[in-house]
Amino acid sequence: MSAYINQLRQLQNNDYQPILSLRQKLINWHSDLPEVSRDRPFSMKEIETAVKSQGRFISIVLLDLGWQRKRKWSTKGRYMRYWLPPADNK
C-alpha cells in the first residue's frame, strides 16, 4: 500500500497531465489536422493509430460525435470501410 501511495505522490509532484478521454483525443486529433485534409474519408486503422486505441472503442465515440460509417462496395467481393466526419466540421 505504501508503494502505491509513494507512486501517487511522485505523480503529484511531477508535471502530471491527466489522461484525456477517448472522446477528447478524437476531437483534438481531428481539429489538429490541416483544414484541407479534415473533410475526407478516414480508415479505422488511421484513426486507431492516431488516438492509440482499438476500433471497437473508437466506433462508439465516433457515432456519438456524428461521424458516419460507410462502405465502398466492389464487384470483386471485397469492400472498403471508412468513416466520414460530421458535415458541420466543414
PDB file of N, CA and C in Angstrom:
ATOM      1  N   MET A   1       0.819  -1.195   0.000  1.00  0.00           N
ATOM      2  CA  MET A   1       0.000   0.000   0.000  1.00  0.00           C
ATOM      3  C   MET A   1       0.862   1.258   0.000  1.00  0.00           C
ATOM      4  N   SER A   2       1.941   1.250   0.764  1.00  0.00           N
ATOM      5  CA  SER A   2       2.777   2.449   0.826  1.00  0.00           C
ATOM      6  C   SER A   2       3.479   2.703  -0.512  1.00  0.00           C
ATOM      7  N   ALA A   3       3.789   1.650  -1.255  1.00  0.00           N
ATOM      8  CA  ALA A   3       4.406   1.839  -2.569  1.00  0.00           C
ATOM      9  C   ALA A   3       3.440   2.560  -3.506  1.00  0.00           C
ATOM     10  N   TYR A   4       2.177   2.196  -3.422  1.00  0.00           N
ATOM     11  CA  TYR A   4       1.147   2.846  -4.235  1.00  0.00           C
ATOM     12  C   TYR A   4       1.014   4.320  -3.866  1.00  0.00           C
ATOM     13  N   ILE A   5       1.009   4.607  -2.570  1.00  0.00           N
ATOM     14  CA  ILE A   5       0.899   5.996  -2.101  1.00  0.00           C
ATOM     15  C   ILE A   5       2.119   6.798  -2.528  1.00  0.00           C
ATOM     16  N   ASN A   6       3.301   6.191  -2.431  1.00  0.00           N
ATOM     17  CA  ASN A   6       4.513   6.873  -2.886  1.00  0.00           C
ATOM     18  C   ASN A   6       4.457   7.180  -4.374  1.00  0.00           C
ATOM     19  N   GLN A   7       3.920   6.248  -5.147  1.00  0.00           N
ATOM     20  CA  GLN A   7       3.795   6.465  -6.582  1.00  0.00           C
ATOM     21  C   GLN A   7       2.824   7.604  -6.878  1.00  0.00           C
ATOM     22  N   LEU A   8       1.717   7.667  -6.144  1.00  0.00           N
ATOM     23  CA  LEU A   8       0.769   8.761  -6.320  1.00  0.00           C
ATOM     24  C   LEU A   8       1.390  10.102  -5.958  1.00  0.00           C
ATOM     25  N   ARG A   9       2.150  10.126  -4.905  1.00  0.00           N
ATOM     26  CA  ARG A   9       2.826  11.371  -4.503  1.00  0.00           C
ATOM     27  C   ARG A   9       3.834  11.811  -5.548  1.00  0.00           C
ATOM     28  N   GLN A  10       4.545  10.855  -6.117  1.00  0.00           N
ATOM     29  CA  GLN A  10       5.523  11.170  -7.157  1.00  0.00           C
ATOM     30  C   GLN A  10       4.828  11.752  -8.386  1.00  0.00           C
ATOM     31  N   LEU A  11       3.697  11.175  -8.759  1.00  0.00           N
ATOM     32  CA  LEU A  11       2.935  11.702  -9.886  1.00  0.00           C
ATOM     33  C   LEU A  11       2.425  13.101  -9.594  1.00  0.00           C
ATOM     34  N   GLN A  12       2.028  13.323  -8.361  1.00  0.00           N
ATOM     35  CA  GLN A  12       1.529  14.635  -7.973  1.00  0.00           C
ATOM     36  C   GLN A  12       2.647  15.673  -8.017  1.00  0.00           C
ATOM     37  N   ASN A  13       3.854  15.307  -7.643  1.00  0.00           N
ATOM     38  CA  ASN A  13       4.974  16.237  -7.624  1.00  0.00           C
ATOM     39  C   ASN A  13       5.488  16.539  -9.034  1.00  0.00           C
ATOM     40  N   ASN A  14       5.369  15.578  -9.937  1.00  0.00           N
ATOM     41  CA  ASN A  14       5.798  15.796 -11.323  1.00  0.00           C
ATOM     42  C   ASN A  14       4.759  16.638 -12.041  1.00  0.00           C
ATOM     43  N   ASP A  15       5.108  17.050 -13.237  1.00  0.00           N
ATOM     44  CA  ASP A  15       4.139  17.757 -14.079  1.00  0.00           C
ATOM     45  C   ASP A  15       3.175  16.729 -14.651  1.00  0.00           C
ATOM     46  N   TYR A  16       2.282  16.276 -13.849  1.00  0.00           N
ATOM     47  CA  TYR A  16       1.329  15.234 -14.231  1.00  0.00           C
ATOM     48  C   TYR A  16       0.198  15.843 -15.037  1.00  0.00           C
ATOM     49  N   GLN A  17      -0.050  15.244 -16.209  1.00  0.00           N
ATOM     50  CA  GLN A  17      -1.172  15.684 -17.029  1.00  0.00           C
ATOM     51  C   GLN A  17      -2.220  14.579 -17.003  1.00  0.00           C
ATOM     52  N   PRO A  18      -3.454  14.946 -16.753  1.00  0.00           N
ATOM     53  CA  PRO A  18      -4.492  13.911 -16.700  1.00  0.00           C
ATOM     54  C   PRO A  18      -4.649  13.217 -18.051  1.00  0.00           C
ATOM     55  N   ILE A  19      -5.033  11.969 -18.000  1.00  0.00           N
ATOM     56  CA  ILE A  19      -5.252  11.208 -19.220  1.00  0.00           C
ATOM     57  C   ILE A  19      -6.530  11.721 -19.879  1.00  0.00           C
ATOM     58  N   LEU A  20      -6.427  12.029 -21.158  1.00  0.00           N
ATOM     59  CA  LEU A  20      -7.582  12.530 -21.888  1.00  0.00           C
ATOM     60  C   LEU A  20      -8.545  11.392 -22.194  1.00  0.00           C
ATOM     61  N   SER A  21      -9.800  11.712 -22.213  1.00  0.00           N
ATOM     62  CA  SER A  21     -10.797  10.717 -22.595  1.00  0.00           C
ATOM     63  C   SER A  21     -10.661  10.437 -24.087  1.00  0.00           C
ATOM     64  N   LEU A  22     -11.144   9.298 -24.501  1.00  0.00           N
ATOM     65  CA  LEU A  22     -11.074   8.931 -25.916  1.00  0.00           C
ATOM     66  C   LEU A  22     -11.823   9.946 -26.766  1.00  0.00           C
ATOM     67  N   ARG A  23     -12.950  10.403 -26.253  1.00  0.00           N
ATOM     68  CA  ARG A  23     -13.731  11.419 -26.973  1.00  0.00           C
ATOM     69  C   ARG A  23     -12.898  12.674 -27.206  1.00  0.00           C
ATOM     70  N   GLN A  24     -12.211  13.141 -26.172  1.00  0.00           N
ATOM     71  CA  GLN A  24     -11.408  14.353 -26.303  1.00  0.00           C
ATOM     72  C   GLN A  24     -10.205  14.120 -27.212  1.00  0.00           C
ATOM     73  N   LYS A  25      -9.615  12.919 -27.149  1.00  0.00           N
ATOM     74  CA  LYS A  25      -8.498  12.597 -28.051  1.00  0.00           C
ATOM     75  C   LYS A  25      -8.930  12.682 -29.507  1.00  0.00           C
ATOM     76  N   LEU A  26     -10.124  12.131 -29.798  1.00  0.00           N
ATOM     77  CA  LEU A  26     -10.623  12.164 -31.179  1.00  0.00           C
ATOM     78  C   LEU A  26     -10.902  13.594 -31.630  1.00  0.00           C
ATOM     79  N   ILE A  27     -11.508  14.377 -30.764  1.00  0.00           N
ATOM     80  CA  ILE A  27     -11.797  15.772 -31.106  1.00  0.00           C
ATOM     81  C   ILE A  27     -10.502  16.534 -31.347  1.00  0.00           C
ATOM     82  N   ASN A  28      -9.531  16.372 -30.455  1.00  0.00           N
ATOM     83  CA  ASN A  28      -8.248  17.066 -30.604  1.00  0.00           C
ATOM     84  C   ASN A  28      -7.524  16.634 -31.871  1.00  0.00           C
ATOM     85  N   TRP A  29      -7.491  15.322 -32.124  1.00  0.00           N
ATOM     86  CA  TRP A  29      -6.800  14.812 -33.304  1.00  0.00           C
ATOM     87  C   TRP A  29      -7.407  15.389 -34.579  1.00  0.00           C
ATOM     88  N   HIS A  30      -8.731  15.323 -34.677  1.00  0.00           N
ATOM     89  CA  HIS A  30      -9.369  15.791 -35.909  1.00  0.00           C
ATOM     90  C   HIS A  30      -9.234  17.299 -36.081  1.00  0.00           C
ATOM     91  N   SER A  31      -9.355  18.058 -35.017  1.00  0.00           N
ATOM     92  CA  SER A  31      -9.238  19.520 -35.134  1.00  0.00           C
ATOM     93  C   SER A  31      -7.802  19.966 -35.386  1.00  0.00           C
ATOM     94  N   ASP A  32      -6.818  19.149 -35.015  1.00  0.00           N
ATOM     95  CA  ASP A  32      -5.418  19.496 -35.261  1.00  0.00           C
ATOM     96  C   ASP A  32      -4.968  19.183 -36.685  1.00  0.00           C
ATOM     97  N   LEU A  33      -5.783  18.464 -37.433  1.00  0.00           N
ATOM     98  CA  LEU A  33      -5.425  18.160 -38.818  1.00  0.00           C
ATOM     99  C   LEU A  33      -5.480  19.433 -39.653  1.00  0.00           C
ATOM    100  N   PRO A  34      -4.663  19.531 -40.709  1.00  0.00           N
ATOM    101  CA  PRO A  34      -4.780  20.690 -41.605  1.00  0.00           C
ATOM    102  C   PRO A  34      -6.189  20.742 -42.208  1.00  0.00           C
ATOM    103  N   GLU A  35      -6.683  21.926 -42.418  1.00  0.00           N
ATOM    104  CA  GLU A  35      -8.064  22.099 -42.871  1.00  0.00           C
ATOM    105  C   GLU A  35      -8.353  21.348 -44.169  1.00  0.00           C
ATOM    106  N   VAL A  36      -7.399  21.291 -45.066  1.00  0.00           N
ATOM    107  CA  VAL A  36      -7.622  20.635 -46.354  1.00  0.00           C
ATOM    108  C   VAL A  36      -7.766  19.122 -46.228  1.00  0.00           C
ATOM    109  N   SER A  37      -7.257  18.538 -45.148  1.00  0.00           N
ATOM    110  CA  SER A  37      -7.348  17.082 -45.009  1.00  0.00           C
ATOM    111  C   SER A  37      -8.351  16.637 -43.940  1.00  0.00           C
ATOM    112  N   ARG A  38      -9.138  17.557 -43.419  1.00  0.00           N
ATOM    113  CA  ARG A  38     -10.133  17.205 -42.394  1.00  0.00           C
ATOM    114  C   ARG A  38     -11.393  16.591 -42.971  1.00  0.00           C
ATOM    115  N   ASP A  39     -11.837  17.088 -44.116  1.00  0.00           N
ATOM    116  CA  ASP A  39     -13.111  16.663 -44.696  1.00  0.00           C
ATOM    117  C   ASP A  39     -12.862  15.607 -45.772  1.00  0.00           C
ATOM    118  N   ARG A  40     -12.552  14.405 -45.341  1.00  0.00           N
ATOM    119  CA  ARG A  40     -12.273  13.300 -46.250  1.00  0.00           C
ATOM    120  C   ARG A  40     -12.578  12.005 -45.538  1.00  0.00           C
ATOM    121  N   PRO A  41     -12.649  10.906 -46.269  1.00  0.00           N
ATOM    122  CA  PRO A  41     -12.851   9.607 -45.619  1.00  0.00           C
ATOM    123  C   PRO A  41     -11.607   9.184 -44.832  1.00  0.00           C
ATOM    124  N   PHE A  42     -11.822   8.571 -43.681  1.00  0.00           N
ATOM    125  CA  PHE A  42     -10.738   8.066 -42.842  1.00  0.00           C
ATOM    126  C   PHE A  42     -10.936   6.569 -42.629  1.00  0.00           C
ATOM    127  N   SER A  43      -9.850   5.815 -42.719  1.00  0.00           N
ATOM    128  CA  SER A  43      -9.941   4.389 -42.386  1.00  0.00           C
ATOM    129  C   SER A  43      -9.850   4.240 -40.874  1.00  0.00           C
ATOM    130  N   MET A  44     -10.412   3.158 -40.368  1.00  0.00           N
ATOM    131  CA  MET A  44     -10.356   2.911 -38.931  1.00  0.00           C
ATOM    132  C   MET A  44      -8.909   2.740 -38.488  1.00  0.00           C
ATOM    133  N   LYS A  45      -8.103   2.110 -39.312  1.00  0.00           N
ATOM    134  CA  LYS A  45      -6.690   1.903 -38.968  1.00  0.00           C
ATOM    135  C   LYS A  45      -5.988   3.243 -38.754  1.00  0.00           C
ATOM    136  N   GLU A  46      -6.285   4.210 -39.605  1.00  0.00           N
ATOM    137  CA  GLU A  46      -5.695   5.542 -39.476  1.00  0.00           C
ATOM    138  C   GLU A  46      -6.113   6.204 -38.162  1.00  0.00           C
ATOM    139  N   ILE A  47      -7.375   6.063 -37.805  1.00  0.00           N
ATOM    140  CA  ILE A  47      -7.881   6.662 -36.570  1.00  0.00           C
ATOM    141  C   ILE A  47      -7.309   5.933 -35.357  1.00  0.00           C
ATOM    142  N   GLU A  48      -7.252   4.589 -35.424  1.00  0.00           N
ATOM    143  CA  GLU A  48      -6.674   3.806 -34.327  1.00  0.00           C
ATOM    144  C   GLU A  48      -5.239   4.231 -34.042  1.00  0.00           C
ATOM    145  N   THR A  49      -4.466   4.425 -35.095  1.00  0.00           N
ATOM    146  CA  THR A  49      -3.063   4.832 -34.943  1.00  0.00           C
ATOM    147  C   THR A  49      -2.963   6.226 -34.328  1.00  0.00           C
ATOM    148  N   ALA A  50      -3.838   7.110 -34.748  1.00  0.00           N
ATOM    149  CA  ALA A  50      -3.785   8.494 -34.268  1.00  0.00           C
ATOM    150  C   ALA A  50      -4.116   8.627 -32.789  1.00  0.00           C
ATOM    151  N   VAL A  51      -5.114   7.880 -32.316  1.00  0.00           N
ATOM    152  CA  VAL A  51      -5.545   8.032 -30.920  1.00  0.00           C
ATOM    153  C   VAL A  51      -5.090   6.889 -30.024  1.00  0.00           C
ATOM    154  N   LYS A  52      -4.376   5.930 -30.609  1.00  0.00           N
ATOM    155  CA  LYS A  52      -3.808   4.799 -29.856  1.00  0.00           C
ATOM    156  C   LYS A  52      -4.880   4.046 -29.069  1.00  0.00           C
ATOM    157  N   SER A  53      -5.896   3.597 -29.791  1.00  0.00           N
ATOM    158  CA  SER A  53      -6.965   2.810 -29.192  1.00  0.00           C
ATOM    159  C   SER A  53      -7.467   1.806 -30.219  1.00  0.00           C
ATOM    160  N   GLN A  54      -8.430   1.006 -29.830  1.00  0.00           N
ATOM    161  CA  GLN A  54      -8.972  -0.019 -30.711  1.00  0.00           C
ATOM    162  C   GLN A  54     -10.295   0.432 -31.311  1.00  0.00           C
ATOM    163  N   GLY A  55     -10.553  -0.068 -32.513  1.00  0.00           N
ATOM    164  CA  GLY A  55     -11.747   0.309 -33.251  1.00  0.00           C
ATOM    165  C   GLY A  55     -13.040   0.036 -32.524  1.00  0.00           C
ATOM    166  N   ARG A  56     -13.074  -1.035 -31.743  1.00  0.00           N
ATOM    167  CA  ARG A  56     -14.327  -1.351 -31.032  1.00  0.00           C
ATOM    168  C   ARG A  56     -14.690  -0.288 -30.004  1.00  0.00           C
ATOM    169  N   PHE A  57     -13.695   0.437 -29.499  1.00  0.00           N
ATOM    170  CA  PHE A  57     -13.977   1.532 -28.565  1.00  0.00           C
ATOM    171  C   PHE A  57     -14.187   2.845 -29.322  1.00  0.00           C
ATOM    172  N   ILE A  58     -13.430   3.023 -30.387  1.00  0.00           N
ATOM    173  CA  ILE A  58     -13.477   4.270 -31.157  1.00  0.00           C
ATOM    174  C   ILE A  58     -14.811   4.436 -31.873  1.00  0.00           C
ATOM    175  N   SER A  59     -15.339   3.355 -32.454  1.00  0.00           N
ATOM    176  CA  SER A  59     -16.554   3.468 -33.270  1.00  0.00           C
ATOM    177  C   SER A  59     -17.733   4.024 -32.475  1.00  0.00           C
ATOM    178  N   ILE A  60     -17.857   3.635 -31.230  1.00  0.00           N
ATOM    179  CA  ILE A  60     -18.952   4.134 -30.392  1.00  0.00           C
ATOM    180  C   ILE A  60     -18.853   5.651 -30.230  1.00  0.00           C
ATOM    181  N   VAL A  61     -17.641   6.129 -29.985  1.00  0.00           N
ATOM    182  CA  VAL A  61     -17.434   7.564 -29.786  1.00  0.00           C
ATOM    183  C   VAL A  61     -17.640   8.320 -31.096  1.00  0.00           C
ATOM    184  N   LEU A  62     -17.139   7.756 -32.207  1.00  0.00           N
ATOM    185  CA  LEU A  62     -17.320   8.421 -33.498  1.00  0.00           C
ATOM    186  C   LEU A  62     -18.808   8.576 -33.837  1.00  0.00           C
ATOM    187  N   LEU A  63     -19.583   7.538 -33.619  1.00  0.00           N
ATOM    188  CA  LEU A  63     -21.023   7.628 -33.882  1.00  0.00           C
ATOM    189  C   LEU A  63     -21.669   8.687 -33.002  1.00  0.00           C
ATOM    190  N   ASP A  64     -21.247   8.757 -31.748  1.00  0.00           N
ATOM    191  CA  ASP A  64     -21.769   9.756 -30.820  1.00  0.00           C
ATOM    192  C   ASP A  64     -21.418  11.177 -31.259  1.00  0.00           C
ATOM    193  N   LEU A  65     -20.255  11.334 -31.891  1.00  0.00           N
ATOM    194  CA  LEU A  65     -19.809  12.644 -32.366  1.00  0.00           C
ATOM    195  C   LEU A  65     -20.412  13.019 -33.721  1.00  0.00           C
ATOM    196  N   GLY A  66     -21.184  12.116 -34.313  1.00  0.00           N
ATOM    197  CA  GLY A  66     -21.844  12.435 -35.576  1.00  0.00           C
ATOM    198  C   GLY A  66     -21.135  11.936 -36.826  1.00  0.00           C
ATOM    199  N   TRP A  67     -20.088  11.139 -36.661  1.00  0.00           N
ATOM    200  CA  TRP A  67     -19.398  10.570 -37.813  1.00  0.00           C
ATOM    201  C   TRP A  67     -20.300   9.520 -38.454  1.00  0.00           C
ATOM    202  N   GLN A  68     -20.085   9.285 -39.754  1.00  0.00           N
ATOM    203  CA  GLN A  68     -20.862   8.284 -40.475  1.00  0.00           C
ATOM    204  C   GLN A  68     -19.965   7.146 -40.936  1.00  0.00           C
ATOM    205  N   ARG A  69     -20.456   5.930 -40.740  1.00  0.00           N
ATOM    206  CA  ARG A  69     -19.739   4.736 -41.173  1.00  0.00           C
ATOM    207  C   ARG A  69     -20.251   4.384 -42.575  1.00  0.00           C
ATOM    208  N   LYS A  70     -19.334   4.247 -43.526  1.00  0.00           N
ATOM    209  CA  LYS A  70     -19.705   3.959 -44.908  1.00  0.00           C
ATOM    210  C   LYS A  70     -18.903   2.773 -45.426  1.00  0.00           C
ATOM    211  N   ARG A  71     -19.383   2.231 -46.558  1.00  0.00           N
ATOM    212  CA  ARG A  71     -18.678   1.151 -47.239  1.00  0.00           C
ATOM    213  C   ARG A  71     -18.633   1.444 -48.723  1.00  0.00           C
ATOM    214  N   LYS A  72     -17.523   1.119 -49.331  1.00  0.00           N
ATOM    215  CA  LYS A  72     -17.387   1.229 -50.782  1.00  0.00           C
ATOM    216  C   LYS A  72     -17.425  -0.191 -51.319  1.00  0.00           C
ATOM    217  N   TRP A  73     -18.543  -0.557 -51.937  1.00  0.00           N
ATOM    218  CA  TRP A  73     -18.733  -1.915 -52.410  1.00  0.00           C
ATOM    219  C   TRP A  73     -17.994  -2.148 -53.708  1.00  0.00           C
ATOM    220  N   SER A  74     -17.590  -3.388 -53.903  1.00  0.00           N
ATOM    221  CA  SER A  74     -16.860  -3.771 -55.101  1.00  0.00           C
ATOM    222  C   SER A  74     -17.458  -5.052 -55.664  1.00  0.00           C
ATOM    223  N   THR A  75     -17.374  -5.220 -56.952  1.00  0.00           N
ATOM    224  CA  THR A  75     -17.867  -6.445 -57.583  1.00  0.00           C
ATOM    225  C   THR A  75     -16.936  -7.631 -57.325  1.00  0.00           C
ATOM    226  N   LYS A  76     -15.769  -7.376 -56.833  1.00  0.00           N
ATOM    227  CA  LYS A  76     -14.793  -8.433 -56.557  1.00  0.00           C
ATOM    228  C   LYS A  76     -15.012  -9.081 -55.189  1.00  0.00           C
ATOM    229  N   GLY A  77     -16.040  -8.666 -54.487  1.00  0.00           N
ATOM    230  CA  GLY A  77     -16.352  -9.285 -53.211  1.00  0.00           C
ATOM    231  C   GLY A  77     -15.732  -8.608 -52.006  1.00  0.00           C
ATOM    232  N   ARG A  78     -14.769  -7.774 -52.198  1.00  0.00           N
ATOM    233  CA  ARG A  78     -14.159  -7.052 -51.079  1.00  0.00           C
ATOM    234  C   ARG A  78     -14.671  -5.617 -51.092  1.00  0.00           C
ATOM    235  N   TYR A  79     -14.719  -5.025 -49.951  1.00  0.00           N
ATOM    236  CA  TYR A  79     -15.170  -3.649 -49.859  1.00  0.00           C
ATOM    237  C   TYR A  79     -14.331  -2.910 -48.837  1.00  0.00           C
ATOM    238  N   MET A  80     -14.311  -1.615 -48.993  1.00  0.00           N
ATOM    239  CA  MET A  80     -13.531  -0.774 -48.092  1.00  0.00           C
ATOM    240  C   MET A  80     -14.489  -0.089 -47.126  1.00  0.00           C
ATOM    241  N   ARG A  81     -14.203  -0.187 -45.842  1.00  0.00           N
ATOM    242  CA  ARG A  81     -14.985   0.536 -44.836  1.00  0.00           C
ATOM    243  C   ARG A  81     -14.244   1.822 -44.498  1.00  0.00           C
ATOM    244  N   TYR A  82     -14.993   2.893 -44.320  1.00  0.00           N
ATOM    245  CA  TYR A  82     -14.376   4.170 -43.979  1.00  0.00           C
ATOM    246  C   TYR A  82     -15.340   4.999 -43.142  1.00  0.00           C
ATOM    247  N   TRP A  83     -14.810   6.051 -42.561  1.00  0.00           N
ATOM    248  CA  TRP A  83     -15.583   6.945 -41.694  1.00  0.00           C
ATOM    249  C   TRP A  83     -15.540   8.358 -42.265  1.00  0.00           C
ATOM    250  N   LEU A  84     -16.688   9.022 -42.258  1.00  0.00           N
ATOM    251  CA  LEU A  84     -16.776  10.410 -42.697  1.00  0.00           C
ATOM    252  C   LEU A  84     -17.065  11.299 -41.495  1.00  0.00           C
ATOM    253  N   PRO A  85     -16.320  12.395 -41.366  1.00  0.00           N
ATOM    254  CA  PRO A  85     -16.585  13.322 -40.248  1.00  0.00           C
ATOM    255  C   PRO A  85     -17.922  14.017 -40.419  1.00  0.00           C
ATOM    256  N   PRO A  86     -18.462  14.579 -39.352  1.00  0.00           N
ATOM    257  CA  PRO A  86     -19.745  15.272 -39.441  1.00  0.00           C
ATOM    258  C   PRO A  86     -19.672  16.462 -40.410  1.00  0.00           C
ATOM    259  N   ALA A  87     -20.769  16.738 -41.056  1.00  0.00           N
ATOM    260  CA  ALA A  87     -20.821  17.816 -42.057  1.00  0.00           C
ATOM    261  C   ALA A  87     -20.601  19.187 -41.431  1.00  0.00           C
ATOM    262  N   ASP A  88     -20.944  19.350 -40.150  1.00  0.00           N
ATOM    263  CA  ASP A  88     -20.806  20.672 -39.513  1.00  0.00           C
ATOM    264  C   ASP A  88     -19.362  21.027 -39.189  1.00  0.00           C
ATOM    265  N   ASN A  89     -18.410  20.124 -39.427  1.00  0.00           N
ATOM    266  CA  ASN A  89     -16.994  20.421 -39.184  1.00  0.00           C
ATOM    267  C   ASN A  89     -16.343  21.107 -40.369  1.00  0.00           C
ATOM    268  N   LYS A  90     -17.090  21.359 -41.432  1.00  0.00           N
ATOM    269  CA  LYS A  90     -16.519  21.980 -42.648  1.00  0.00           C
ATOM    270  C   LYS A  90     -16.166  23.410 -42.404  1.00  0.00           C
TER     271      LYS A  90
END
